[in-house]
Tab-separated table of C-alpha atoms in Angstrom:
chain	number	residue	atom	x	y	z
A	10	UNK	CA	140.651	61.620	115.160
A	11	UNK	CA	137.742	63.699	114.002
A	12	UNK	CA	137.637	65.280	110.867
A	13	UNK	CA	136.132	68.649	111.602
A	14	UNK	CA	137.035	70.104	107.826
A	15	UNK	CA	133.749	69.423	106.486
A	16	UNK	CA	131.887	70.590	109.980
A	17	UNK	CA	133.986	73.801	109.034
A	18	UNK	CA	132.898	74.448	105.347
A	19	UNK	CA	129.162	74.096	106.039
A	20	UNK	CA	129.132	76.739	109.463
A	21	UNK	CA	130.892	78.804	106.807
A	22	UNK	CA	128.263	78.182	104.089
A	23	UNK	CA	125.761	78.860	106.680
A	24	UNK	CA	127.501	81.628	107.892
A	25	UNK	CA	127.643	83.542	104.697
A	26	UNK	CA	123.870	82.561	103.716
A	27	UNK	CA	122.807	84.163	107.130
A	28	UNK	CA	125.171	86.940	105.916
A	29	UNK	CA	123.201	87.679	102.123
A	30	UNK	CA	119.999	87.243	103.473
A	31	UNK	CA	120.184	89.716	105.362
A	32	UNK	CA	121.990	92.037	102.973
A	33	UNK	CA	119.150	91.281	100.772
A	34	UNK	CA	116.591	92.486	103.400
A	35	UNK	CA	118.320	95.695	104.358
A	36	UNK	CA	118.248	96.239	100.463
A	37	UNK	CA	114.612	95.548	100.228
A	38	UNK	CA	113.584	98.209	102.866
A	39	UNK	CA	116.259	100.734	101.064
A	40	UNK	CA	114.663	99.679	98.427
A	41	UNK	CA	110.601	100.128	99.610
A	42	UNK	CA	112.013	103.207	100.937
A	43	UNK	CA	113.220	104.962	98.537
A	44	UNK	CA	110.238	103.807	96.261
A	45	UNK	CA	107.813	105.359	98.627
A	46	UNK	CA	109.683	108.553	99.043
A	47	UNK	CA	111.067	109.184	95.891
A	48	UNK	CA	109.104	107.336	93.131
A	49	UNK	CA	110.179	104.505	90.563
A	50	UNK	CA	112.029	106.738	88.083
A	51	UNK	CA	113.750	108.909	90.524
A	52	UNK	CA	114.795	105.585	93.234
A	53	UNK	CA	118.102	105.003	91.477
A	54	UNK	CA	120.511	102.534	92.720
A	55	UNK	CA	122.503	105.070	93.778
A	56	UNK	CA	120.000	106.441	96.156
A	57	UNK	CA	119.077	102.663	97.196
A	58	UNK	CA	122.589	101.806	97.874
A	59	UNK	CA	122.853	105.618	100.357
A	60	UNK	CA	120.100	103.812	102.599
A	61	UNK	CA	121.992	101.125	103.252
A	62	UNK	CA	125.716	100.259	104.902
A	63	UNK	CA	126.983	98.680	101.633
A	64	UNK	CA	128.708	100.137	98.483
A	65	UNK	CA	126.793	100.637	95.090
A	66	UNK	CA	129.584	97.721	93.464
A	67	UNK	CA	128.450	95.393	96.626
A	68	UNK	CA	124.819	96.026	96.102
A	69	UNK	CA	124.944	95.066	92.391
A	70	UNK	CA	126.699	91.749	92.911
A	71	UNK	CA	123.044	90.453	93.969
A	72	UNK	CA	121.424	92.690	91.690
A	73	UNK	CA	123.320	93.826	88.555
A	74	UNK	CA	120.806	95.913	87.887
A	75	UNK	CA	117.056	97.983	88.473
A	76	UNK	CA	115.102	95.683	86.805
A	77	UNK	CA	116.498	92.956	88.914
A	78	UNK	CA	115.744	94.689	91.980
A	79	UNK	CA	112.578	96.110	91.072
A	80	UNK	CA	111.721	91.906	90.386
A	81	UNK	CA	112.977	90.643	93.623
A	82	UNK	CA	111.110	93.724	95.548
A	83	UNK	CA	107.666	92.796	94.019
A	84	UNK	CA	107.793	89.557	94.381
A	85	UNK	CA	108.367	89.833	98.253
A	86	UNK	CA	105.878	92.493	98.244
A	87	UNK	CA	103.491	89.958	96.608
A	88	UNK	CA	104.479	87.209	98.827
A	89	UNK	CA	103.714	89.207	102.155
A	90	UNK	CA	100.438	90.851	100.835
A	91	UNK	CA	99.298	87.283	100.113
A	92	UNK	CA	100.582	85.917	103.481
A	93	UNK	CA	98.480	89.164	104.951
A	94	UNK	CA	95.382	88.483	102.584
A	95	UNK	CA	94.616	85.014	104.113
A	96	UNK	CA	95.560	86.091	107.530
A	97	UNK	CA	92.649	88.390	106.796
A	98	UNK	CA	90.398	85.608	105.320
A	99	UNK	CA	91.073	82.923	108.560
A	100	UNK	CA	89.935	85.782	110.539
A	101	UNK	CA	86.999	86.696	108.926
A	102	UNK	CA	86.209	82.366	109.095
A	103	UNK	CA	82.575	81.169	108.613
A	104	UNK	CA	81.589	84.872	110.544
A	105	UNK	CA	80.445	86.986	107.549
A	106	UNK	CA	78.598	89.766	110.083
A	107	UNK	CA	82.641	90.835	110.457
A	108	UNK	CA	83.273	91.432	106.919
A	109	UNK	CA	82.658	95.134	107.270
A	110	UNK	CA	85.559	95.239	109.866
A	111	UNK	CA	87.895	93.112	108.051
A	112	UNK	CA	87.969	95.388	105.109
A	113	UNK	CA	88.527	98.532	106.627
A	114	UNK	CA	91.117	96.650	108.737
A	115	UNK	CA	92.154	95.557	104.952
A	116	UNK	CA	92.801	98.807	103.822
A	117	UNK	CA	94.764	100.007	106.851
A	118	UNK	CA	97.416	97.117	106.879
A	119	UNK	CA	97.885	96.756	103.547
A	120	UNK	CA	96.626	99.132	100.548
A	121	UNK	CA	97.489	101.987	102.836
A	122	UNK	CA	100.727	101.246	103.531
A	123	UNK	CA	104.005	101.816	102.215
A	124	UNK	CA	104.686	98.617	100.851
A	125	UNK	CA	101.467	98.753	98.848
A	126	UNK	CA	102.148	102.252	97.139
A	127	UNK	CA	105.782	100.684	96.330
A	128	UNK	CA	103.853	97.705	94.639
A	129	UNK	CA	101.331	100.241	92.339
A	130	UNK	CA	104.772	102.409	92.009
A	131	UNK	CA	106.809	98.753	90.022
A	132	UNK	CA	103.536	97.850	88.377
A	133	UNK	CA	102.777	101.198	86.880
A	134	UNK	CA	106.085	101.163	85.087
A	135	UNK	CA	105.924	98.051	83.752
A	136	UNK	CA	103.264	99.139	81.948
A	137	UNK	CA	106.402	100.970	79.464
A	138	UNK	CA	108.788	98.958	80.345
A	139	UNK	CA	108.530	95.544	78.516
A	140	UNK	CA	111.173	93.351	79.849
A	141	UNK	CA	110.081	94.401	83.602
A	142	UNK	CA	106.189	93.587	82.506
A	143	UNK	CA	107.225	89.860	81.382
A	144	UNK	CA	109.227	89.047	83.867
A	145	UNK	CA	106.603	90.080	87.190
A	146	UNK	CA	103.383	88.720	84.927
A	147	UNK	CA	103.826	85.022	86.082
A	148	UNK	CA	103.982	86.111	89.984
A	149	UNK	CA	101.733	88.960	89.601
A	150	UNK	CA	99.204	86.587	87.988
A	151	UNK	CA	99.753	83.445	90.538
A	152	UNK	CA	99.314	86.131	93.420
A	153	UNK	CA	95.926	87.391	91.805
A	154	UNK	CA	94.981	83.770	91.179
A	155	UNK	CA	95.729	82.665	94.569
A	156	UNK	CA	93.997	85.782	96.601
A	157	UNK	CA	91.091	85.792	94.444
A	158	UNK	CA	90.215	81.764	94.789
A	159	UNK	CA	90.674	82.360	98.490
A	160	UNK	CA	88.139	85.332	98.617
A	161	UNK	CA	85.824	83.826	96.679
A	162	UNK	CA	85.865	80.688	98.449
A	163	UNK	CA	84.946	82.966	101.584
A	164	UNK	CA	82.257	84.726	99.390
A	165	UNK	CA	80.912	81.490	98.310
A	166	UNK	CA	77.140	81.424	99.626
A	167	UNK	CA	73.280	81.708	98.579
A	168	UNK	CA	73.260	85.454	99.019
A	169	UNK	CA	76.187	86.043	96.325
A	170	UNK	CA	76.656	84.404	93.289
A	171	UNK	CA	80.218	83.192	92.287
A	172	UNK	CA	80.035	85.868	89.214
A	173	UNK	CA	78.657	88.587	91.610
A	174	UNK	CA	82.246	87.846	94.324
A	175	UNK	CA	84.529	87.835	91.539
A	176	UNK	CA	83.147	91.418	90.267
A	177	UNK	CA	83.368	92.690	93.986
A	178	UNK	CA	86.855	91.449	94.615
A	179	UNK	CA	88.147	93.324	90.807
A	180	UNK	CA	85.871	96.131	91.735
A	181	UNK	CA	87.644	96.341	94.942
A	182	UNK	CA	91.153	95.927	93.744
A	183	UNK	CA	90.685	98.939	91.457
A	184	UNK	CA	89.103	100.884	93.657
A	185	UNK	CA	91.613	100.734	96.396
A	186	UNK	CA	94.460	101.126	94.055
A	187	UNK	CA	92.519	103.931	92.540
A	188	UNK	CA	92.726	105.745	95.591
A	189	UNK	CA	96.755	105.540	95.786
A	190	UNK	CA	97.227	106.299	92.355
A	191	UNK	CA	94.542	108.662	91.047
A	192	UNK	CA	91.810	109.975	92.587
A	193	UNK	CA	93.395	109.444	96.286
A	194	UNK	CA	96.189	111.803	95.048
A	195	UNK	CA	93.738	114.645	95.836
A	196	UNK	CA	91.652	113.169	99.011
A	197	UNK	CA	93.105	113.770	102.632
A	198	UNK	CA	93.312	110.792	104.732
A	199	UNK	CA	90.036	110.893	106.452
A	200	UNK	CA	88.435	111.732	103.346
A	201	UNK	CA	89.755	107.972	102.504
A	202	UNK	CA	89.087	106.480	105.790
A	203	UNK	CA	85.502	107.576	104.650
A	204	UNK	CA	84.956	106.384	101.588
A	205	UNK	CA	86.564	102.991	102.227
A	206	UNK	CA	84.251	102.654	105.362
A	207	UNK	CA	81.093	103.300	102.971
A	208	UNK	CA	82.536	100.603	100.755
A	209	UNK	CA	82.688	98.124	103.291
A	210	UNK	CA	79.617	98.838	104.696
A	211	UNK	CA	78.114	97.991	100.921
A	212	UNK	CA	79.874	95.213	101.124
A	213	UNK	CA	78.231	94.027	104.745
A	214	UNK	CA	74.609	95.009	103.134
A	215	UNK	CA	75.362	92.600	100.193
A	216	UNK	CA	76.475	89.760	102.203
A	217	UNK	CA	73.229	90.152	104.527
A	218	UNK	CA	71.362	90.099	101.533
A	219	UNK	CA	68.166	87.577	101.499
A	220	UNK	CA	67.657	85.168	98.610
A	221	UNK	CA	64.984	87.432	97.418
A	222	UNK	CA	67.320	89.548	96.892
A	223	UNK	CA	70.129	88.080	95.227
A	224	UNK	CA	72.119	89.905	92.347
């Protein structure tokens, strides 16, 4: 006779994996929520735990507390802004006379979005809180590592110089967070659309640049 105890425990296992992981995603868009509505100081657990169908006690077995929360919410953040980066970069392939497009279509799908303010939102206060900054700086710095080869890799050519890419891509980074964080705070939306559609057309001119010209 077949012993179906063991066939049991591991549909049960399964079972209650299935279960968490998707307790853990329903608290990651409470989460993202509540970031983008509310801000990082004022998202308390409490309000995190209102957006979802679980109690406060149930949502703090997985994550005891904010700090653990904020870590797993950036990291996923990370993980999908990288998965949307090179999406970006296959598209853009060997075809550098689309790089214009591929920006602006950049800044729409990610650095405008929710999920992007929630990621300047975490990083901003780890800039006073110590224990948060040490323990996002390793996957903050592999997703800046791993982005940034990737772009320059696509940048690579005799027009731009490797020095030249890697100053465009910071340059970039700042200036699209800048417009979440600081001087976006006081721009309307098309006033954004604008000035992010100048910046990738500067970016076009540069890679259409002769080798006369290089920087």
């Amino acid at each position: 006779m077949k012993n179906n105890f063991q066939d049991i425990s591991k549909t049960r296992k399964s079972t209650q994996a299935e279960k968490s992981d998707r307790m853990r995603k329903e608290i990651l868009l409470a989460a993202i929520s509540c970031l983008h509505e509310f801000g990082y100081h004022r998202a308390s657990i409490k309000k995190i735990t209102e957006k979802t169908r679980f109690s406060q006690g149930a949502l703090q077995h997985h994550f005891p507390s904010k700090e653990d929360l904020m870590v797993f919410v950036l990291e996923r953040l990370l993980a999908k802004s990288v998965r949307l980066t090179l999406a970006w970069l296959n598209e853009i392939g060997e075809d550098k006379s689309t790089i214009s497009e591929m920006t602006i279509k950049w800044w729409a799908n990610q650095a405008a979005s929710p999920e992007y303010l929630t990621m300047m939102e975490i990083l901003v206060a780890a800039r006073t809180e110590d224990t948060l900054r040490r323990r996002i700086k390793p996957t903050f710095d592999n997703f800046a590592k791993v982005t940034d080869d990737r772009i320059l890799a696509v940048f690579e050519s005799d027009q731009i110089s490797q020095a030249t890419a890697r100053t465009l891509i910071t340059a970039s980074r700042h200036m699209m967070t800048g417009l979440i964080t600081s001087d976006g705070l006081f721009m309307d939306e098309e006033s954004k659309k604008a000035y992010i559609a100048h910046w990738a057309q500067f970016l076009q001119q540069l890679m259409e640049r002769t080798p006369q010209d290089v920087l």
